[in-house]
Amino acid sequence: AIPVEIAGATAEFAPPTAAVATVATFGDAIRLIGFDPPPDTVDPAQPVPVTLYWQALAGDIPTGYTVFVHLLADDGRLIAQSDAVPASGARPTNEWLMEEYVTDTHELIWRETGYSGPARLAVGLYDPLTGARLATADGGDLFLLPITVTVTPAP
């Protein structure tokens, strides 16, 4: 594949190798194709790393969406999060090219450090101007990654 230069970024058309393949479509133009999960056990003293792999199903996405990654406690409470324009701000969705793949690395920052136990990761996109979330193919407004992590505070 020939990379396409875009002011300060490169568009990638070769499928990335994700540690975990998954498929979730948001709206009619954005697909999550996989992710690199955080460690099985995470410590609230450290940011939680997650890398998402997106594919553009169209080349004319009108909105520059913000990606959110939420770490949710067993009862659904938000305990850590990252909200960012894809690729650390370098690849806004309204600049994506048809069939482009975007590698999107996040470090979740803790909002609540007292929790320990199982947690799930939820991913989605929203319009930063309105806060409206982009719907998934099944009508939801987020996608739960198919893994569970354990939050274990350091002693």
Short mmCIF file of N, CA and C in Angstrom, two decimals, residues 1-3 12-14:
data_model
loop_
_atom_site.label_atom_id
_atom_site.label_comp_id
_atom_site.label_asym_id
_atom_site.label_seq_id
_atom_site.Cartn_x
_atom_site.Cartn_y
_atom_site.Cartn_z
N ALA A 1 0.85 -1.19 0.00
CA ALA A 1 0.00 0.00 0.00
C ALA A 1 0.88 1.24 0.00
N ILE A 2 0.43 2.25 -0.70
CA ILE A 2 1.17 3.51 -0.75
C ILE A 2 0.56 4.44 0.28
N PRO A 3 1.35 4.85 1.29
CA PRO A 3 0.78 5.77 2.27
C PRO A 3 0.47 7.12 1.64
N GLU A 12 -3.22 5.19 6.42
CA GLU A 12 -2.78 3.80 6.30
C GLU A 12 -3.91 2.97 5.71
N PHE A 13 -3.59 2.24 4.63
CA PHE A 13 -4.61 1.44 3.97
C PHE A 13 -4.37 -0.05 4.13
N ALA A 14 -3.30 -0.43 4.82
CA ALA A 14 -3.05 -1.85 5.10
C ALA A 14 -3.72 -2.18 6.43
#
